[in-house]
Amino acid sequence: MFIQRLLSAAILVPLVAGVTYAGGLWFFVATVFAASIAGYEFFHMMRLRGYKPSSFWGLALIWLLLADARYPAWQLAKPALTGVIVLSLSWQLFKKDTATPTVDWALTVAGALYLGWMASHFISLRDAPRGFEWMVLT
């Protein structure tokens, strides 16, 4: 187990450092990839507990929040949040295979907000002036 963690660190630390140094689109793509994996794991854990959150709507919100951080002039956050809340809630109204549609909806939105909103700060920080230095500090 320790060897596996050591090998993972030996591969991932230089990779993350390189992507962070490169910044720009490389850092954005890496952050989207990491947040997508985290979103998939979150929704999978909720399914193991018997809930049925929507991976589609959750990942869509995560991606839109990250895109908003990368391209702030597009102002995607408010329309994305509004659209995903309304559309995912409407989607839950028509699902017949769940006993807890409100909880499933809340887990979809809360999980996506937690992961997407928090990860978007890494993108905003890296894209800021002297962003690499701030990333090294964090």
Short mmCIF file of N, CA and C in Angstrom, two decimals:
data_model
loop_
_atom_site.label_atom_id
_atom_site.label_comp_id
_atom_site.label_asym_id
_atom_site.label_seq_id
_atom_site.Cartn_x
_atom_site.Cartn_y
_atom_site.Cartn_z
N MET A 1 0.83 -1.20 0.00
CA MET A 1 0.00 0.00 0.00
C MET A 1 0.87 1.26 0.00
N PHE A 2 1.91 1.27 0.83
CA PHE A 2 2.78 2.43 0.90
C PHE A 2 3.51 2.64 -0.43
N ILE A 3 3.95 1.55 -1.05
CA ILE A 3 4.66 1.64 -2.33
C ILE A 3 3.74 2.24 -3.40
N GLN A 4 2.47 1.82 -3.39
CA GLN A 4 1.51 2.35 -4.36
C GLN A 4 1.33 3.85 -4.18
N ARG A 5 1.22 4.29 -2.95
CA ARG A 5 1.08 5.73 -2.68
C ARG A 5 2.34 6.49 -3.07
N LEU A 6 3.47 5.89 -2.80
CA LEU A 6 4.73 6.53 -3.15
C LEU A 6 4.87 6.68 -4.67
N LEU A 7 4.51 5.64 -5.40
CA LEU A 7 4.55 5.71 -6.87
C LEU A 7 3.55 6.73 -7.41
N SER A 8 2.36 6.77 -6.82
CA SER A 8 1.37 7.77 -7.24
C SER A 8 1.91 9.17 -7.04
N ALA A 9 2.51 9.42 -5.88
CA ALA A 9 3.07 10.74 -5.60
C ALA A 9 4.21 11.06 -6.55
N ALA A 10 5.05 10.07 -6.84
CA ALA A 10 6.19 10.29 -7.74
C ALA A 10 5.73 10.68 -9.14
N ILE A 11 4.57 10.21 -9.54
CA ILE A 11 4.04 10.55 -10.87
C ILE A 11 3.21 11.83 -10.82
N LEU A 12 2.33 11.94 -9.83
CA LEU A 12 1.37 13.05 -9.80
C LEU A 12 1.97 14.39 -9.37
N VAL A 13 2.92 14.39 -8.43
CA VAL A 13 3.48 15.67 -7.97
C VAL A 13 4.15 16.43 -9.11
N PRO A 14 5.04 15.80 -9.89
CA PRO A 14 5.61 16.55 -11.03
C PRO A 14 4.57 16.94 -12.08
N LEU A 15 3.59 16.07 -12.29
CA LEU A 15 2.54 16.38 -13.27
C LEU A 15 1.73 17.60 -12.83
N VAL A 16 1.30 17.62 -11.58
CA VAL A 16 0.53 18.76 -11.07
C VAL A 16 1.39 20.02 -11.05
N ALA A 17 2.64 19.89 -10.65
CA ALA A 17 3.54 21.05 -10.64
C ALA A 17 3.74 21.61 -12.05
N GLY A 18 3.91 20.73 -13.02
CA GLY A 18 4.10 21.17 -14.40
C GLY A 18 2.87 21.85 -14.97
N VAL A 19 1.71 21.28 -14.72
CA VAL A 19 0.46 21.87 -15.21
C VAL A 19 0.20 23.21 -14.53
N THR A 20 0.51 23.29 -13.25
CA THR A 20 0.34 24.55 -12.52
C THR A 20 1.29 25.60 -13.06
N TYR A 21 2.51 25.22 -13.33
CA TYR A 21 3.47 26.16 -13.90
C TYR A 21 3.03 26.63 -15.29
N ALA A 22 2.55 25.70 -16.10
CA ALA A 22 2.11 26.04 -17.46
C ALA A 22 0.93 27.00 -17.45
N GLY A 23 0.00 26.77 -16.53
CA GLY A 23 -1.18 27.64 -16.44
C GLY A 23 -2.05 27.57 -17.68
N GLY A 24 -2.85 28.60 -17.88
CA GLY A 24 -3.68 28.71 -19.07
C GLY A 24 -4.60 27.53 -19.29
N LEU A 25 -4.68 27.12 -20.54
CA LEU A 25 -5.57 26.03 -20.92
C LEU A 25 -5.16 24.71 -20.28
N TRP A 26 -3.85 24.47 -20.13
CA TRP A 26 -3.39 23.23 -19.50
C TRP A 26 -3.93 23.10 -18.08
N PHE A 27 -3.82 24.17 -17.32
CA PHE A 27 -4.30 24.15 -15.94
C PHE A 27 -5.81 24.00 -15.90
N PHE A 28 -6.50 24.68 -16.80
CA PHE A 28 -7.95 24.59 -16.87
C PHE A 28 -8.40 23.16 -17.16
N VAL A 29 -7.80 22.53 -18.15
CA VAL A 29 -8.17 21.15 -18.52
C VAL A 29 -7.88 20.20 -17.36
N ALA A 30 -6.74 20.37 -16.70
CA ALA A 30 -6.40 19.50 -15.57
C ALA A 30 -7.39 19.68 -14.42
N THR A 31 -7.81 20.91 -14.18
CA THR A 31 -8.78 21.17 -13.11
C THR A 31 -10.14 20.59 -13.46
N VAL A 32 -10.56 20.73 -14.71
CA VAL A 32 -11.82 20.12 -15.15
C VAL A 32 -11.76 18.61 -14.99
N PHE A 33 -10.65 18.01 -15.37
CA PHE A 33 -10.48 16.56 -15.24
C PHE A 33 -10.58 16.13 -13.78
N ALA A 34 -9.85 16.81 -12.90
CA ALA A 34 -9.86 16.45 -11.47
C ALA A 34 -11.24 16.66 -10.86
N ALA A 35 -11.90 17.77 -11.18
CA ALA A 35 -13.23 18.04 -10.64
C ALA A 35 -14.26 17.05 -11.18
N SER A 36 -14.09 16.62 -12.42
CA SER A 36 -15.00 15.63 -13.00
C SER A 36 -14.86 14.28 -12.30
N ILE A 37 -13.64 13.89 -12.03
CA ILE A 37 -13.43 12.64 -11.28
C ILE A 37 -14.02 12.75 -9.89
N ALA A 38 -13.81 13.89 -9.23
CA ALA A 38 -14.37 14.10 -7.90
C ALA A 38 -15.89 14.06 -7.94
N GLY A 39 -16.49 14.67 -8.96
CA GLY A 39 -17.94 14.65 -9.11
C GLY A 39 -18.46 13.24 -9.32
N TYR A 40 -17.79 12.50 -10.20
CA TYR A 40 -18.18 11.11 -10.44
C TYR A 40 -18.13 10.31 -9.13
N GLU A 41 -17.05 10.47 -8.37
CA GLU A 41 -16.91 9.73 -7.11
C GLU A 41 -17.99 10.14 -6.11
N PHE A 42 -18.29 11.44 -6.03
CA PHE A 42 -19.33 11.90 -5.11
C PHE A 42 -20.68 11.28 -5.46
N PHE A 43 -21.06 11.36 -6.72
CA PHE A 43 -22.36 10.82 -7.12
C PHE A 43 -22.40 9.30 -6.97
N HIS A 44 -21.28 8.64 -7.20
CA HIS A 44 -21.21 7.19 -7.00
C HIS A 44 -21.39 6.84 -5.52
N MET A 45 -20.74 7.59 -4.63
CA MET A 45 -20.90 7.34 -3.19
C MET A 45 -22.34 7.53 -2.75
N MET A 46 -23.00 8.54 -3.30
CA MET A 46 -24.40 8.77 -2.94
C MET A 46 -25.28 7.62 -3.43
N ARG A 47 -24.97 7.08 -4.60
CA ARG A 47 -25.73 5.93 -5.10
C ARG A 47 -25.53 4.70 -4.23
N LEU A 48 -24.32 4.52 -3.72
CA LEU A 48 -24.06 3.39 -2.82
C LEU A 48 -24.88 3.49 -1.54
N ARG A 49 -25.25 4.70 -1.16
CA ARG A 49 -26.08 4.91 0.04
C ARG A 49 -27.57 4.83 -0.27
N GLY A 50 -27.92 4.58 -1.53
CA GLY A 50 -29.31 4.40 -1.91
C GLY A 50 -29.98 5.61 -2.54
N TYR A 51 -29.24 6.70 -2.69
CA TYR A 51 -29.79 7.89 -3.33
C TYR A 51 -29.54 7.83 -4.83
N LYS A 52 -30.21 8.69 -5.57
CA LYS A 52 -30.06 8.69 -7.03
C LYS A 52 -29.87 10.11 -7.57
N PRO A 53 -28.75 10.75 -7.21
CA PRO A 53 -28.50 12.07 -7.79
C PRO A 53 -28.20 11.96 -9.27
N SER A 54 -28.41 13.04 -9.99
CA SER A 54 -28.18 13.05 -11.44
C SER A 54 -26.74 13.44 -11.75
N SER A 55 -25.97 12.49 -12.22
CA SER A 55 -24.59 12.79 -12.62
C SER A 55 -24.55 13.77 -13.78
N PHE A 56 -25.51 13.66 -14.69
CA PHE A 56 -25.55 14.55 -15.85
C PHE A 56 -25.65 16.01 -15.41
N TRP A 57 -26.66 16.33 -14.60
CA TRP A 57 -26.85 17.72 -14.18
C TRP A 57 -25.74 18.18 -13.25
N GLY A 58 -25.27 17.28 -12.40
CA GLY A 58 -24.19 17.65 -11.49
C GLY A 58 -22.90 17.97 -12.23
N LEU A 59 -22.51 17.11 -13.15
CA LEU A 59 -21.29 17.38 -13.91
C LEU A 59 -21.45 18.60 -14.81
N ALA A 60 -22.65 18.80 -15.35
CA ALA A 60 -22.89 20.00 -16.17
C ALA A 60 -22.65 21.27 -15.35
N LEU A 61 -23.16 21.29 -14.12
CA LEU A 61 -22.97 22.47 -13.27
C LEU A 61 -21.50 22.64 -12.91
N ILE A 62 -20.82 21.55 -12.59
CA ILE A 62 -19.38 21.64 -12.29
C ILE A 62 -18.64 22.26 -13.47
N TRP A 63 -18.88 21.74 -14.67
CA TRP A 63 -18.18 22.24 -15.85
C TRP A 63 -18.51 23.70 -16.14
N LEU A 64 -19.77 24.08 -15.96
CA LEU A 64 -20.15 25.48 -16.22
C LEU A 64 -19.52 26.43 -15.21
N LEU A 65 -19.43 26.01 -13.95
CA LEU A 65 -18.78 26.86 -12.94
C LEU A 65 -17.29 27.01 -13.23
N LEU A 66 -16.66 25.94 -13.68
CA LEU A 66 -15.25 26.02 -14.03
C LEU A 66 -15.04 26.88 -15.27
N ALA A 67 -15.92 26.76 -16.24
CA ALA A 67 -15.83 27.60 -17.44
C ALA A 67 -16.03 29.07 -17.09
N ASP A 68 -16.90 29.34 -16.12
CA ASP A 68 -17.12 30.72 -15.68
C ASP A 68 -15.85 31.30 -15.06
N ALA A 69 -15.11 30.48 -14.33
CA ALA A 69 -13.86 30.96 -13.73
C ALA A 69 -12.81 31.22 -14.80
N ARG A 70 -12.76 30.39 -15.82
CA ARG A 70 -11.77 30.54 -16.88
C ARG A 70 -12.10 31.69 -17.81
N TYR A 71 -13.38 31.88 -18.09
CA TYR A 71 -13.84 32.92 -19.01
C TYR A 71 -14.84 33.83 -18.30
N PRO A 72 -14.38 34.66 -17.37
CA PRO A 72 -15.31 35.48 -16.57
C PRO A 72 -16.14 36.47 -17.40
N ALA A 73 -15.65 36.88 -18.54
CA ALA A 73 -16.41 37.83 -19.38
C ALA A 73 -17.71 37.21 -19.89
N TRP A 74 -17.76 35.89 -19.96
CA TRP A 74 -18.97 35.21 -20.43
C TRP A 74 -20.09 35.23 -19.40
N GLN A 75 -19.76 35.45 -18.14
CA GLN A 75 -20.73 35.52 -17.04
C GLN A 75 -21.68 34.32 -17.05
N LEU A 76 -21.11 33.14 -16.93
CA LEU A 76 -21.89 31.91 -16.98
C LEU A 76 -22.49 31.48 -15.65
N ALA A 77 -21.95 31.94 -14.53
CA ALA A 77 -22.33 31.38 -13.23
C ALA A 77 -23.82 31.52 -12.93
N LYS A 78 -24.36 32.72 -13.06
CA LYS A 78 -25.78 32.91 -12.72
C LYS A 78 -26.72 32.14 -13.64
N PRO A 79 -26.56 32.26 -14.97
CA PRO A 79 -27.45 31.47 -15.83
C PRO A 79 -27.25 29.96 -15.65
N ALA A 80 -26.01 29.53 -15.42
CA ALA A 80 -25.75 28.10 -15.24
C ALA A 80 -26.43 27.59 -13.98
N LEU A 81 -26.27 28.32 -12.90
CA LEU A 81 -26.88 27.90 -11.65
C LEU A 81 -28.40 27.90 -11.76
N THR A 82 -28.95 28.94 -12.34
CA THR A 82 -30.41 29.00 -12.52
C THR A 82 -30.89 27.86 -13.40
N GLY A 83 -30.24 27.67 -14.53
CA GLY A 83 -30.66 26.63 -15.46
C GLY A 83 -30.57 25.24 -14.88
N VAL A 84 -29.46 24.94 -14.22
CA VAL A 84 -29.30 23.60 -13.65
C VAL A 84 -30.29 23.37 -12.51
N ILE A 85 -30.52 24.37 -11.68
CA ILE A 85 -31.49 24.19 -10.59
C ILE A 85 -32.88 23.91 -11.16
N VAL A 86 -33.32 24.73 -12.09
CA VAL A 86 -34.67 24.56 -12.65
C VAL A 86 -34.78 23.27 -13.45
N LEU A 87 -33.83 23.01 -14.33
CA LEU A 87 -33.91 21.82 -15.18
C LEU A 87 -33.75 20.53 -14.40
N SER A 88 -32.83 20.51 -13.43
CA SER A 88 -32.65 19.28 -12.66
C SER A 88 -33.84 19.02 -11.74
N LEU A 89 -34.44 20.08 -11.21
CA LEU A 89 -35.64 19.89 -10.39
C LEU A 89 -36.80 19.40 -11.25
N SER A 90 -36.94 19.96 -12.43
CA SER A 90 -37.98 19.49 -13.34
C SER A 90 -37.75 18.03 -13.73
N TRP A 91 -36.50 17.68 -13.95
CA TRP A 91 -36.15 16.30 -14.29
C TRP A 91 -36.58 15.35 -13.17
N GLN A 92 -36.34 15.75 -11.92
CA GLN A 92 -36.70 14.90 -10.78
C GLN A 92 -38.21 14.69 -10.67
N LEU A 93 -38.99 15.66 -11.11
CA LEU A 93 -40.44 15.53 -11.03
C LEU A 93 -40.96 14.38 -11.88
N PHE A 94 -40.25 14.05 -12.95
CA PHE A 94 -40.72 13.02 -13.87
C PHE A 94 -40.07 11.66 -13.65
N LYS A 95 -39.13 11.57 -12.72
CA LYS A 95 -38.50 10.28 -12.44
C LYS A 95 -39.42 9.45 -11.56
N LYS A 96 -39.60 8.21 -11.94
CA LYS A 96 -40.51 7.32 -11.20
C LYS A 96 -39.75 6.30 -10.35
N ASP A 97 -38.45 6.17 -10.55
CA ASP A 97 -37.70 5.11 -9.90
C ASP A 97 -37.02 5.53 -8.59
N THR A 98 -37.49 6.59 -7.95
CA THR A 98 -36.88 7.04 -6.71
C THR A 98 -37.94 7.36 -5.67
N ALA A 99 -37.61 7.06 -4.43
CA ALA A 99 -38.52 7.37 -3.33
C ALA A 99 -38.20 8.72 -2.70
N THR A 100 -37.04 9.28 -3.05
CA THR A 100 -36.60 10.53 -2.44
C THR A 100 -36.16 11.54 -3.50
N PRO A 101 -37.07 12.01 -4.34
CA PRO A 101 -36.65 12.91 -5.44
C PRO A 101 -36.07 14.23 -4.95
N THR A 102 -36.59 14.77 -3.85
CA THR A 102 -36.08 16.05 -3.36
C THR A 102 -34.66 15.89 -2.83
N VAL A 103 -34.41 14.81 -2.11
CA VAL A 103 -33.06 14.55 -1.60
C VAL A 103 -32.10 14.31 -2.76
N ASP A 104 -32.53 13.56 -3.76
CA ASP A 104 -31.69 13.30 -4.93
C ASP A 104 -31.34 14.61 -5.63
N TRP A 105 -32.32 15.48 -5.77
CA TRP A 105 -32.08 16.78 -6.40
C TRP A 105 -31.11 17.61 -5.57
N ALA A 106 -31.33 17.65 -4.25
CA ALA A 106 -30.47 18.44 -3.38
C ALA A 106 -29.03 17.92 -3.40
N LEU A 107 -28.86 16.61 -3.43
CA LEU A 107 -27.52 16.04 -3.51
C LEU A 107 -26.85 16.38 -4.84
N THR A 108 -27.63 16.41 -5.90
CA THR A 108 -27.09 16.78 -7.21
C THR A 108 -26.55 18.20 -7.18
N VAL A 109 -27.39 19.13 -6.73
CA VAL A 109 -27.01 20.55 -6.74
C VAL A 109 -25.93 20.84 -5.70
N ALA A 110 -26.09 20.32 -4.49
CA ALA A 110 -25.12 20.60 -3.43
C ALA A 110 -23.74 20.02 -3.76
N GLY A 111 -23.71 18.80 -4.26
CA GLY A 111 -22.43 18.20 -4.62
C GLY A 111 -21.74 18.95 -5.73
N ALA A 112 -22.50 19.35 -6.73
CA ALA A 112 -21.93 20.09 -7.85
C ALA A 112 -21.46 21.48 -7.42
N LEU A 113 -22.23 22.13 -6.58
CA LEU A 113 -21.81 23.45 -6.08
C LEU A 113 -20.54 23.33 -5.26
N TYR A 114 -20.51 22.36 -4.37
CA TYR A 114 -19.33 22.19 -3.52
C TYR A 114 -18.08 21.96 -4.36
N LEU A 115 -18.16 21.03 -5.29
CA LEU A 115 -16.98 20.69 -6.08
C LEU A 115 -16.66 21.75 -7.14
N GLY A 116 -17.67 22.18 -7.88
CA GLY A 116 -17.44 23.14 -8.96
C GLY A 116 -17.05 24.52 -8.47
N TRP A 117 -17.75 25.00 -7.45
CA TRP A 117 -17.47 26.34 -6.93
C TRP A 117 -16.09 26.40 -6.29
N MET A 118 -15.77 25.38 -5.49
CA MET A 118 -14.46 25.37 -4.83
C MET A 118 -13.32 25.22 -5.85
N ALA A 119 -13.47 24.32 -6.80
CA ALA A 119 -12.43 24.13 -7.81
C ALA A 119 -12.26 25.36 -8.70
N SER A 120 -13.34 26.11 -8.89
CA SER A 120 -13.25 27.31 -9.73
C SER A 120 -12.30 28.35 -9.13
N HIS A 121 -12.15 28.32 -7.82
CA HIS A 121 -11.23 29.27 -7.18
C HIS A 121 -9.78 28.98 -7.55
N PHE A 122 -9.43 27.73 -7.78
CA PHE A 122 -8.07 27.41 -8.24
C PHE A 122 -7.81 28.05 -9.60
N ILE A 123 -8.79 27.99 -10.48
CA ILE A 123 -8.64 28.57 -11.81
C ILE A 123 -8.52 30.09 -11.72
N SER A 124 -9.40 30.71 -10.93
CA SER A 124 -9.34 32.16 -10.76
C SER A 124 -8.01 32.59 -10.15
N LEU A 125 -7.54 31.83 -9.18
CA LEU A 125 -6.28 32.17 -8.53
C LEU A 125 -5.11 32.03 -9.50
N ARG A 126 -5.08 30.96 -10.27
CA ARG A 126 -3.97 30.74 -11.20
C ARG A 126 -3.98 31.77 -12.32
N ASP A 127 -5.17 32.22 -12.73
CA ASP A 127 -5.27 33.20 -13.81
C ASP A 127 -5.04 34.63 -13.34
N ALA A 128 -4.95 34.84 -12.04
CA ALA A 128 -4.73 36.19 -11.50
C ALA A 128 -3.28 36.62 -11.76
N PRO A 129 -3.02 37.93 -11.67
CA PRO A 129 -1.62 38.37 -11.77
C PRO A 129 -0.78 37.69 -10.68
N ARG A 130 0.37 37.22 -11.06
CA ARG A 130 1.26 36.46 -10.16
C ARG A 130 0.56 35.22 -9.61
N GLY A 131 -0.31 34.65 -10.44
CA GLY A 131 -1.09 33.49 -10.02
C GLY A 131 -0.26 32.28 -9.70
N PHE A 132 0.84 32.07 -10.42
CA PHE A 132 1.68 30.91 -10.12
C PHE A 132 2.24 31.02 -8.72
N GLU A 133 2.70 32.20 -8.34
CA GLU A 133 3.24 32.39 -6.99
C GLU A 133 2.18 32.12 -5.94
N TRP A 134 0.96 32.58 -6.20
CA TRP A 134 -0.13 32.33 -5.25
C TRP A 134 -0.44 30.84 -5.15
N MET A 135 -0.39 30.14 -6.27
CA MET A 135 -0.64 28.69 -6.25
C MET A 135 0.44 27.96 -5.47
N VAL A 136 1.68 28.37 -5.63
CA VAL A 136 2.77 27.74 -4.88
C VAL A 136 2.57 27.99 -3.39
N LEU A 137 2.13 29.18 -3.05
CA LEU A 137 1.89 29.52 -1.64
C LEU A 137 0.76 28.69 -1.04
N THR A 138 -0.25 28.40 -1.85
CA THR A 138 -1.36 27.60 -1.32
C THR A 138 -1.01 26.14 -1.34
#
